[in-house]
Short mmCIF file of C-alpha atoms (C1' of nucleotides) in Angstrom, two decimals:
data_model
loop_
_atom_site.label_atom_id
_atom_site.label_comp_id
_atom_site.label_asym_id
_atom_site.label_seq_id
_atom_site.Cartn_x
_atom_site.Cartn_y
_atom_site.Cartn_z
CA UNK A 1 8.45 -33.86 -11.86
CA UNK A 2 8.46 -30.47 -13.63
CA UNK A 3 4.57 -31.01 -14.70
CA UNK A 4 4.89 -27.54 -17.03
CA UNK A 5 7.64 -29.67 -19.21
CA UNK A 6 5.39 -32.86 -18.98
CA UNK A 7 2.77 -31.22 -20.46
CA UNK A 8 4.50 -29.15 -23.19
CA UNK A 9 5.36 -32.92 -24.71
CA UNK A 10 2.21 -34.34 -23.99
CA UNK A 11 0.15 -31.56 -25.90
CA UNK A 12 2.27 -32.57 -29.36
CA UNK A 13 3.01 -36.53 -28.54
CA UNK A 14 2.88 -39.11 -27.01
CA UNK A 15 4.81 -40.50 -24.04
CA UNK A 16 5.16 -43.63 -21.57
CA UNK A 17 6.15 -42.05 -18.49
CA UNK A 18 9.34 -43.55 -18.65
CA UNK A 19 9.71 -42.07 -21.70
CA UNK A 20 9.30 -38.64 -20.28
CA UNK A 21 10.89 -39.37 -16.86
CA UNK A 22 14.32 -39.92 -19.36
CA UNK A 23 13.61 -36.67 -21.42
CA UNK A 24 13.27 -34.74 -18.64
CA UNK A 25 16.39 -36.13 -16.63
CA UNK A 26 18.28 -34.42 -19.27
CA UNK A 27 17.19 -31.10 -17.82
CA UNK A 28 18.31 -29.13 -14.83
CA UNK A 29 16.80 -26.48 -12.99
CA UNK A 30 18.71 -22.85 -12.97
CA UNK A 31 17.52 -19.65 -11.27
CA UNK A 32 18.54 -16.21 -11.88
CA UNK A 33 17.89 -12.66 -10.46
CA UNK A 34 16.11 -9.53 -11.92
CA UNK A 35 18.17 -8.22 -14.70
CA UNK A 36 20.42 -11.42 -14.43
CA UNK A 37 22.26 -11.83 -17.85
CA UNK A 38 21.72 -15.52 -18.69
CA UNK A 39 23.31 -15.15 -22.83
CA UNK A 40 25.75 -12.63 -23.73
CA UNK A 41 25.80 -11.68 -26.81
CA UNK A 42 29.49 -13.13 -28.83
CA UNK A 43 29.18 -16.72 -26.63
CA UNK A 44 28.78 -20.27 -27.65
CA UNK A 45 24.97 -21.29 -27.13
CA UNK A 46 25.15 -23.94 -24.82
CA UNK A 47 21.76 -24.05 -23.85
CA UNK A 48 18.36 -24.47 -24.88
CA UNK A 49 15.95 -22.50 -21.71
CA UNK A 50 12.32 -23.45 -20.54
CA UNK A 51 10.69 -20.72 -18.46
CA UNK A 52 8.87 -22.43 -15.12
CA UNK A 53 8.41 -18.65 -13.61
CA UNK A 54 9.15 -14.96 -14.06
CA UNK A 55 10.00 -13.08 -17.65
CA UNK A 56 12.97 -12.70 -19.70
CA UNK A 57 13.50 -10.72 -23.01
CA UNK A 58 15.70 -11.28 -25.59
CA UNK A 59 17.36 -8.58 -27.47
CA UNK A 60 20.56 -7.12 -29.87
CA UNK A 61 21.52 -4.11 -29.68
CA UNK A 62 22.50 -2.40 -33.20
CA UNK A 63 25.58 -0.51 -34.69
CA UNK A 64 23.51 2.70 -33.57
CA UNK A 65 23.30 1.27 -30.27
CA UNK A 66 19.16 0.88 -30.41
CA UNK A 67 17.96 -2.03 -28.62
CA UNK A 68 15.72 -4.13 -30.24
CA UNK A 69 13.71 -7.11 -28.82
CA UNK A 70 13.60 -10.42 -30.88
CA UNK A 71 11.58 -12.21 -28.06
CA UNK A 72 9.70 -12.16 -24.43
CA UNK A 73 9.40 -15.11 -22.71
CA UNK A 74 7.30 -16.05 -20.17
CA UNK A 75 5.66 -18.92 -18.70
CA UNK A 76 5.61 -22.22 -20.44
CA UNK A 77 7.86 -20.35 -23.30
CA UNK A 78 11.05 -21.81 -24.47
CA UNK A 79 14.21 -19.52 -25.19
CA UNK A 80 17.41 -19.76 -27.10
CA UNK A 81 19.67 -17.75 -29.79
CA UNK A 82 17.96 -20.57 -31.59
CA UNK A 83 20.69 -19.81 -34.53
CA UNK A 84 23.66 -19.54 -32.73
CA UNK A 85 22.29 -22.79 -30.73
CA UNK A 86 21.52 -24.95 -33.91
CA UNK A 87 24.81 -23.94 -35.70
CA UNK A 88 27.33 -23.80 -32.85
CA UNK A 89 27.89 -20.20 -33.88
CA UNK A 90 28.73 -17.10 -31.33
CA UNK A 91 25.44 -15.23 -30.16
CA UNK A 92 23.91 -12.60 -31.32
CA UNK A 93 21.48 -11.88 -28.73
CA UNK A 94 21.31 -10.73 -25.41
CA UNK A 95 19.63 -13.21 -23.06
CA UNK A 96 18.21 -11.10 -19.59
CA UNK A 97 15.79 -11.43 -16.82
CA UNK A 98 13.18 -8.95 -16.67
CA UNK A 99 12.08 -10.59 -13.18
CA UNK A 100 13.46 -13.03 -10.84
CA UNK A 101 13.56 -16.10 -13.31
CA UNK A 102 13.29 -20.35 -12.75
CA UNK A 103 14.33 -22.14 -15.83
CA UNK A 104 15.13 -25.51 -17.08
CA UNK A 105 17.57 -26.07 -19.35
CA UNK A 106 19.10 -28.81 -21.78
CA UNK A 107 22.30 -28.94 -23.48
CA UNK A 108 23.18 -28.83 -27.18
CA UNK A 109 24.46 -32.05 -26.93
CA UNK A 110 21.28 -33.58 -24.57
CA UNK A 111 19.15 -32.23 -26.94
CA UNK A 112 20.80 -33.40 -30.15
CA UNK A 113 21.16 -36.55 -28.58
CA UNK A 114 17.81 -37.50 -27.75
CA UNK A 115 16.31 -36.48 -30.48
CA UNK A 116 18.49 -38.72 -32.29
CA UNK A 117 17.71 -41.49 -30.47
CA UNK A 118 13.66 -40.97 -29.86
CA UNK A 119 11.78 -40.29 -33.34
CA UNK A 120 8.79 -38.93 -30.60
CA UNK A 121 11.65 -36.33 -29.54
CA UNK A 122 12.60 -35.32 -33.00
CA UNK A 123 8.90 -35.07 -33.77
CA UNK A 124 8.39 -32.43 -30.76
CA UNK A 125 11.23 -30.59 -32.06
CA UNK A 126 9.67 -30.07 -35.08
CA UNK A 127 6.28 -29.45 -33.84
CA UNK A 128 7.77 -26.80 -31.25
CA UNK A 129 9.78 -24.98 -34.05
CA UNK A 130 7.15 -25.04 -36.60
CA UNK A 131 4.91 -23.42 -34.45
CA UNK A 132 7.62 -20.82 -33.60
CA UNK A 133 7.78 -20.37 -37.32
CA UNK A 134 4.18 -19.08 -37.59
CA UNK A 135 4.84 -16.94 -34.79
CA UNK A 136 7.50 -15.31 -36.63
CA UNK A 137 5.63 -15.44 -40.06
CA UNK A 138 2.44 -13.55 -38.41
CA UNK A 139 5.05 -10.95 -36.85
CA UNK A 140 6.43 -10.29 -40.40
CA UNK A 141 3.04 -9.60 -41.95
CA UNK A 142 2.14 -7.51 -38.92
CA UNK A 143 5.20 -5.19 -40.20
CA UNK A 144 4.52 -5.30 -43.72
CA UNK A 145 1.12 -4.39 -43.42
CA UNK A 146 -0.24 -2.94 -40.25
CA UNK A 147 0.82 0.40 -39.05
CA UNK A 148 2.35 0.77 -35.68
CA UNK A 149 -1.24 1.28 -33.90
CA UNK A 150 -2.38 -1.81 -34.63
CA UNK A 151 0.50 -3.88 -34.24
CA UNK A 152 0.31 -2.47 -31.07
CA UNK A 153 -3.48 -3.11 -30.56
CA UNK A 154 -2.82 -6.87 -31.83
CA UNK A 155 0.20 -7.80 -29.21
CA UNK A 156 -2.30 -6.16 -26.10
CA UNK A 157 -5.01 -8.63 -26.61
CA UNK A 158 -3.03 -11.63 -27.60
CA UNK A 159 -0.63 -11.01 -24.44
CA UNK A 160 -2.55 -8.56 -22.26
CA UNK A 161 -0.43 -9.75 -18.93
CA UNK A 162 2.73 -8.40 -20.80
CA UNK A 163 1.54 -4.96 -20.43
CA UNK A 164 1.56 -5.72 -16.61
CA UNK A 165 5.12 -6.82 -16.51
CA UNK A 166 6.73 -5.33 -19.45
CA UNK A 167 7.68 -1.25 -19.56
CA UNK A 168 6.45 0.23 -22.35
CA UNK A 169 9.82 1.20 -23.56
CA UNK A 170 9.87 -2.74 -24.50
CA UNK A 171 7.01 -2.91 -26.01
CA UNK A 172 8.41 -0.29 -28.25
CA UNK A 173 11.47 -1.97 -29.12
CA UNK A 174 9.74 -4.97 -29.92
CA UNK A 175 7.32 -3.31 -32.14
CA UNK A 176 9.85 -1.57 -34.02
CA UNK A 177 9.05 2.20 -32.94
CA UNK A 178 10.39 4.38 -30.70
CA UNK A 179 8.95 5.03 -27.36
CA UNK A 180 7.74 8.26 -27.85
CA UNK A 181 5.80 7.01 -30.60
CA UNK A 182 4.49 4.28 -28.83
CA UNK A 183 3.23 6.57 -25.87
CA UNK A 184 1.62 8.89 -28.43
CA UNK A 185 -0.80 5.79 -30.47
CA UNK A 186 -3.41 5.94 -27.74
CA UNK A 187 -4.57 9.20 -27.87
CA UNK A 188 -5.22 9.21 -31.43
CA UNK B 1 15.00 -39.25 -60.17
CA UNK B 2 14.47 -35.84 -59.41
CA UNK B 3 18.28 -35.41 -58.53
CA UNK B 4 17.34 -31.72 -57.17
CA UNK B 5 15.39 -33.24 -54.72
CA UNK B 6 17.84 -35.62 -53.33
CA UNK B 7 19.94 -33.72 -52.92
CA UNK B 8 17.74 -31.54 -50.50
CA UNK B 9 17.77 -34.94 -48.00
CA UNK B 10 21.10 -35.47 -48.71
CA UNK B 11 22.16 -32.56 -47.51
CA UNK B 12 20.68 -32.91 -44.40
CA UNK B 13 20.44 -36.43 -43.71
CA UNK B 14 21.76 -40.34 -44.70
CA UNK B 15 19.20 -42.04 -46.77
CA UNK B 16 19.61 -45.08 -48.68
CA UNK B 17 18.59 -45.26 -52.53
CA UNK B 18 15.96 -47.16 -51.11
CA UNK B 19 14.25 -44.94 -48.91
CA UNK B 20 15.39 -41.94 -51.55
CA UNK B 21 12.70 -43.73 -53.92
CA UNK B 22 10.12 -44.82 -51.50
CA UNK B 23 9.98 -40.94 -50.46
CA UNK B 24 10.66 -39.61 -53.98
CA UNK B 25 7.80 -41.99 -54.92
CA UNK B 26 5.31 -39.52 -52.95
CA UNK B 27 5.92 -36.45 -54.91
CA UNK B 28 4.38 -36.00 -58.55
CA UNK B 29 5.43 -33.21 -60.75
CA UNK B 30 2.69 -30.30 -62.00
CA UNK B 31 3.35 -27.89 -64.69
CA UNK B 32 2.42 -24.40 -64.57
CA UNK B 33 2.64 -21.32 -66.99
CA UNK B 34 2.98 -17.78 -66.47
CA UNK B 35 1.03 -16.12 -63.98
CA UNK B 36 -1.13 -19.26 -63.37
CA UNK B 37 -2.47 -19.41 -59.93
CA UNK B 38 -1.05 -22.44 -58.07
CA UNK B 39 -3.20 -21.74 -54.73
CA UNK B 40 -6.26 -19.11 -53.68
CA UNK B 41 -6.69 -17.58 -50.93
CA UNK B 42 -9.50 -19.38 -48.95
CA UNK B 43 -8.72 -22.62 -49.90
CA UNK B 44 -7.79 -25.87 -48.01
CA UNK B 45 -3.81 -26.51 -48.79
CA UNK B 46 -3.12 -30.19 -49.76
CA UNK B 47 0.06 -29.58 -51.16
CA UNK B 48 4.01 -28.66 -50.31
CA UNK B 49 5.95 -27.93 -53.20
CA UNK B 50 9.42 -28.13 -54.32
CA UNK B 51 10.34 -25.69 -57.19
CA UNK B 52 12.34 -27.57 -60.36
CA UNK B 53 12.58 -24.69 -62.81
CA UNK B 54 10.82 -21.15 -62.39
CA UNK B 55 9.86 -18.68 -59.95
CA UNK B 56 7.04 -17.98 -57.76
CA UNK B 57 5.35 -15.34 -55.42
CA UNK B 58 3.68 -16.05 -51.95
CA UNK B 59 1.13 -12.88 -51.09
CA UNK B 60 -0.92 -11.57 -49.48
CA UNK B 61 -3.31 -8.51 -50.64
CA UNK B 62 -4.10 -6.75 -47.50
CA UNK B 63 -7.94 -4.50 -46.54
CA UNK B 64 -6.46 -1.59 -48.86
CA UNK B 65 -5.62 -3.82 -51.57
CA UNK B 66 -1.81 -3.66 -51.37
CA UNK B 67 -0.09 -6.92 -51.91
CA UNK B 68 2.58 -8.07 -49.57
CA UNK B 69 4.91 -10.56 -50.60
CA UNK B 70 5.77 -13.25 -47.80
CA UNK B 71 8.04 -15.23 -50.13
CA UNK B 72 9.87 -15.91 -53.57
CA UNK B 73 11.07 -19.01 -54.53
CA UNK B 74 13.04 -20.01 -57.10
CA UNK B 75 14.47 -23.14 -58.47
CA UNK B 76 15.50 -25.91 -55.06
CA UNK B 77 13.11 -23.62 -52.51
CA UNK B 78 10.32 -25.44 -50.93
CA UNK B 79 6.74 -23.62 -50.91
CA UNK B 80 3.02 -23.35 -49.57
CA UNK B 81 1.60 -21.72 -47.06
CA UNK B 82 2.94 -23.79 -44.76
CA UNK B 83 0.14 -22.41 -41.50
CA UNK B 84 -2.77 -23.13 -43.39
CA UNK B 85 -1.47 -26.23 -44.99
CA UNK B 86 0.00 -27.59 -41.36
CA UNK B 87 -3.06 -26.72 -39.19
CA UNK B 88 -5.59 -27.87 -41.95
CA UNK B 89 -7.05 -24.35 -41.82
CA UNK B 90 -7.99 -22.44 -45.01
CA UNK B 91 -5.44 -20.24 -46.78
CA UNK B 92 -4.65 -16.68 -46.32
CA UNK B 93 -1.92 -17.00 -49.19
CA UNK B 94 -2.06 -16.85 -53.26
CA UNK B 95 0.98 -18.64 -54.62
CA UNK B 96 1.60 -17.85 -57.82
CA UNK B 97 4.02 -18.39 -61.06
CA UNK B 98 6.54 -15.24 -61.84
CA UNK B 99 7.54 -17.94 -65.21
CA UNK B 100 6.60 -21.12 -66.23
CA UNK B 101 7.31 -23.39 -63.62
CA UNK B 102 7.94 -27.05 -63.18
CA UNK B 103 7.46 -28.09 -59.62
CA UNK B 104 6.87 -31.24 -57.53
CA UNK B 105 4.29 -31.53 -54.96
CA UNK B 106 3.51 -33.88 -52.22
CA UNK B 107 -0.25 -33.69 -50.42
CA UNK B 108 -0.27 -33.50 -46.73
CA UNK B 109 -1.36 -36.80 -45.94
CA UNK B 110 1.93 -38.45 -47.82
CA UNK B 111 4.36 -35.63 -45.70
CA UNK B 112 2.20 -36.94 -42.15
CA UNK B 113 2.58 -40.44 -43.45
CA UNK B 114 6.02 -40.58 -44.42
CA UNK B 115 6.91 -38.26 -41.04
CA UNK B 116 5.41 -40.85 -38.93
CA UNK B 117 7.26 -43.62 -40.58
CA UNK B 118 10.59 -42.65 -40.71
CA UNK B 119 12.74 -40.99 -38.08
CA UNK B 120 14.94 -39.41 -40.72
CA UNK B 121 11.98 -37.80 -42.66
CA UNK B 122 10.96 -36.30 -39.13
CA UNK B 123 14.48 -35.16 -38.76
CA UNK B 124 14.60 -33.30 -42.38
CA UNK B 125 11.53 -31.67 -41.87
CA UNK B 126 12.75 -30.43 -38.16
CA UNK B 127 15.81 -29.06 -39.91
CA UNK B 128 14.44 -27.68 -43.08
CA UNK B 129 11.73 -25.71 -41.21
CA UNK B 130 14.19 -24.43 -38.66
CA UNK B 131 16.30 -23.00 -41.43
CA UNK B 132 13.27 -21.35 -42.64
CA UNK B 133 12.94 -20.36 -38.91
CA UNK B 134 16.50 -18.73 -39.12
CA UNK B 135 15.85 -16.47 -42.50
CA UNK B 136 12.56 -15.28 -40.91
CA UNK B 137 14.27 -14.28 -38.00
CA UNK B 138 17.24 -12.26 -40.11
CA UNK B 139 14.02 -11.09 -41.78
CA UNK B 140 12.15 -9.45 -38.65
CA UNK B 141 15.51 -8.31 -37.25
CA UNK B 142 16.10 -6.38 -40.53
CA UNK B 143 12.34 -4.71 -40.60
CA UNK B 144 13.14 -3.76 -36.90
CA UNK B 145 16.95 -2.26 -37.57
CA UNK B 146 17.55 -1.54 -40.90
CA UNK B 147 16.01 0.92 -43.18
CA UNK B 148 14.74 0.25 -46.41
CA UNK B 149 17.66 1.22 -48.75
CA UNK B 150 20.20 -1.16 -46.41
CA UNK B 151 17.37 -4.30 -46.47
CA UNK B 152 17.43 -3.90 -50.57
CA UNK B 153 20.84 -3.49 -50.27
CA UNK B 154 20.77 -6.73 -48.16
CA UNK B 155 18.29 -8.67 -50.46
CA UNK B 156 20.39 -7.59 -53.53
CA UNK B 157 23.66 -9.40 -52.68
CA UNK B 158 22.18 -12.69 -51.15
CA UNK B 159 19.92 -13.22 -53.90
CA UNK B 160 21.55 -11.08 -57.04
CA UNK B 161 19.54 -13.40 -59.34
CA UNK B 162 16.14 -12.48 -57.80
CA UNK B 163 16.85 -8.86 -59.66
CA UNK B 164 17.14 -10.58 -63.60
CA UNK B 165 13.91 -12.43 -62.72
CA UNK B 166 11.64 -9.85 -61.01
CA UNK B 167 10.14 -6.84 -61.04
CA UNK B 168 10.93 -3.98 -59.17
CA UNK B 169 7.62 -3.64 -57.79
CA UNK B 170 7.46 -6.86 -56.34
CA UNK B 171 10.70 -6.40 -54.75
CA UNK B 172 9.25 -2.87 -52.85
CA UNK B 173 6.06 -5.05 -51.43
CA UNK B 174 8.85 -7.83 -49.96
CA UNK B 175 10.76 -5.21 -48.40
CA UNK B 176 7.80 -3.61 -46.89
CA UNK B 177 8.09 -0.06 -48.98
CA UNK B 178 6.31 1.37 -51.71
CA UNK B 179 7.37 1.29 -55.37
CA UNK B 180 8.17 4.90 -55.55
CA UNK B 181 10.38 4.48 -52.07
CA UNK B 182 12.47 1.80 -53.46
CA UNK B 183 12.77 3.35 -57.09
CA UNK B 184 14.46 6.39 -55.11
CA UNK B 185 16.42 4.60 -53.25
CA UNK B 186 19.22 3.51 -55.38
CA UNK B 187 20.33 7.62 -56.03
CA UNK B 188 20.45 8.91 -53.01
"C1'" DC C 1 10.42 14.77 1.07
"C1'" DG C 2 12.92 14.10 -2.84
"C1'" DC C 3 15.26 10.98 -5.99
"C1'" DG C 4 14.93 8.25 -10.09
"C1'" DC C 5 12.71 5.74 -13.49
"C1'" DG C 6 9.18 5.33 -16.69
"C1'" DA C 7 5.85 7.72 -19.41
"C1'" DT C 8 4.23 11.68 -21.76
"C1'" DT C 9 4.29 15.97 -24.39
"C1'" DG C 10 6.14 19.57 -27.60
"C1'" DA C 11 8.52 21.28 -31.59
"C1'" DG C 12 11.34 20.78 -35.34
"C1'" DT C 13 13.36 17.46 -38.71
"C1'" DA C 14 13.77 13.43 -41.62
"C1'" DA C 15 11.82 9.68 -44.09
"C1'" DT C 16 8.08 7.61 -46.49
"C1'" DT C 17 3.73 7.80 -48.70
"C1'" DT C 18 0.36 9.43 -51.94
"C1'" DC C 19 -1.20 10.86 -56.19
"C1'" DA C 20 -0.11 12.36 -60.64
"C1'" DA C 21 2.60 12.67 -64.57
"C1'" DA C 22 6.49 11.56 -67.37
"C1'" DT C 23 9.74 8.26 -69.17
"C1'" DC C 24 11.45 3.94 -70.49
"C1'" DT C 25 11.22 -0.89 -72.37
"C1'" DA C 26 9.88 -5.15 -74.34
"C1'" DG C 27 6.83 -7.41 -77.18
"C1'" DT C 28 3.28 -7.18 -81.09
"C1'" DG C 29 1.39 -6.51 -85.43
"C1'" DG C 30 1.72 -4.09 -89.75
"C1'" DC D 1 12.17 -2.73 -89.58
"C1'" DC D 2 9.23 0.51 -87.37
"C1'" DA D 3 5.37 2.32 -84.81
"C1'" DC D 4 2.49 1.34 -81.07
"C1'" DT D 5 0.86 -0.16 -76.69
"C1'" DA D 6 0.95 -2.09 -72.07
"C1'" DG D 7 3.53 -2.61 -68.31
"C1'" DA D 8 7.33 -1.19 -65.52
"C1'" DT D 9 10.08 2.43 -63.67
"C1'" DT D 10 11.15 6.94 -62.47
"C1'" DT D 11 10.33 11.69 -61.03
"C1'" DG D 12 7.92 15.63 -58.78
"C1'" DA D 13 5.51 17.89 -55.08
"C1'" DA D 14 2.56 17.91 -51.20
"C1'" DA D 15 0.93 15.48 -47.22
"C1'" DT D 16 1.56 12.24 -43.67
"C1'" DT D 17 3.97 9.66 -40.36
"C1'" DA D 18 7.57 8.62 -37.40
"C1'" DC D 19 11.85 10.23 -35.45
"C1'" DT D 20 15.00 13.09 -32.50
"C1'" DC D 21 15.98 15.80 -28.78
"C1'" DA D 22 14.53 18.21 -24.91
"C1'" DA D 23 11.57 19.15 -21.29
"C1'" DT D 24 7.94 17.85 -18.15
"C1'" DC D 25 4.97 14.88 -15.57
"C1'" DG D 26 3.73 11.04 -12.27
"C1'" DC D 27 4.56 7.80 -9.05
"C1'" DG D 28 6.69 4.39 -6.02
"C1'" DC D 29 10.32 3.71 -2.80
"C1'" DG D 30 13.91 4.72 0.37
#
DNA sequence: CGCGCGATTGAGTAATTTCAAATCTAGTGG
DNA sequence: CCACTAGATTTGAAATTACTCAATCGCGCG
């Protein structure tokens, strides 16, 4: 069952399948529509998401009412307000379906439990979020020292399906300029 | 021993004196002086460390020869370059000492060892990297909404001390602005 | 065919950078 | 104690870059 999950754990540990088959009974299967709002923003996080199929894009909008994009997901991605999830806080973000969307999902509580109770599960955890960590550390250089162009260049041809599926509007918002200035870095 | 440091477990997890001294037994302490280098750029990263007394830059000199500043950390902040050091891959990082420094290290084959051993170990490293998941995040939402005067602004009243112990300049390439920017900034 | 959304283009404005010079400050040696 | 120097900070002015706001273009879908 749900071989995407089964091999998101098997590529960082190691698992009897009963092992896994108990992991995974903790999750449940949701689908939502196109533009589908799965988090509002000023909610308890209940939920942690896997993506099985379509796209979803996390965002906040700010005091000047600009939207900016924290995260896509696609594919084999998880999603969360991680923070509002780990500290039981109200949500930031925006949670929404850019396409019809299949998910799994596992409660705060499943999650905290099991990874109490299975070292292999608390290792994953840490695996998963370390890795989302570099992520996050590469995007911070990227805006510290490349100019929009390349930042721009650098997303395309690490996720070239995105430009497929994503308007470029988006893509703007999650590079941190504005469309127009976006549409106008190929030319030059 | 090394109260600082258990109290970073403590925090976060139960551990008896025991296990406090069979981890605390893995870390050694180093001395450094002024501007010493701790790491190079290029090199293989055997160490974490955990900063007693002193301060320290993380950077990164980009193809133009401006420096970028991915971290400070001060006295109770952990620090390496934590991609290079987890994927065994050669730095991209210089981490070096702002003052003298008194820090305590531990190589990456102790941190594996002791993460494989014990649950709880597992558990603080899950929950110490996500925190450091949760600034980078405030971080990247900041460079994407704010400009630079309210992300000083920012900076300046969560760490106040940071502006004693540093210089101005250092404090422009962590922001993401030039010198001159961040000079002007405080007038207008 | 025409509506509507996304993408592009244009022109003026605002913010940041660059390069250069001036000013300030802390530490050193006389 | 003072003068001096190196480093840090500030200021000025021009150039660059990105932004805003408005208008136009292009295309898929009903």
């Amino acid at each position: 069952m749900y071989p995407a999950l089964k091999k998101q754990f098997e590529d960082l540990i190691q698992l009897t399948d009963t092992e896994f088959e108990y992991i995974s009974s903790h999750y449940q299967v949701k689908r939502f529509k196109k533009h589908a709002i799965i988090l509002h923003p000023g909610e308890i996080v209940n939920y942690e998401y896997f993506v099985l199929k379509g796209l979803i894009k996390t965002f906040m909008v700010d005091n000047e009412g600009k939207e900016h994009i924290w995260q896509f997901a696609m594919e084999d991605w998880w999603v969360s307000d991680y923070y509002a999830f780990q500290t039981r806080e109200l949500s930031s973000f925006t949670i929404q379906c850019l396409e019809d969307v299949e998910l799994l999902r596992i409660s705060y509580t499943d999650r905290d439990k099991l990874c109490r109770e299975m070292h292999s599960m608390e290792r994953f955890s840490r695996l998963k979020i370390t890795s989302g960590f570099f992520s996050q550390q590469k995007r911070i250089m990227a805006l510290l020292q490349n100019d929009a162009q390349s930042r721009y260049k650098q997303l395309l041809d690490q996720y070239p399906s995105l430009f497929q599926r994503v308007p470029k509007a988006l893509i703007a918002a999650y590079l941190g300029v504005t469309r127009e200035t976006l549409s106008r870095l190929r030319i030059e």
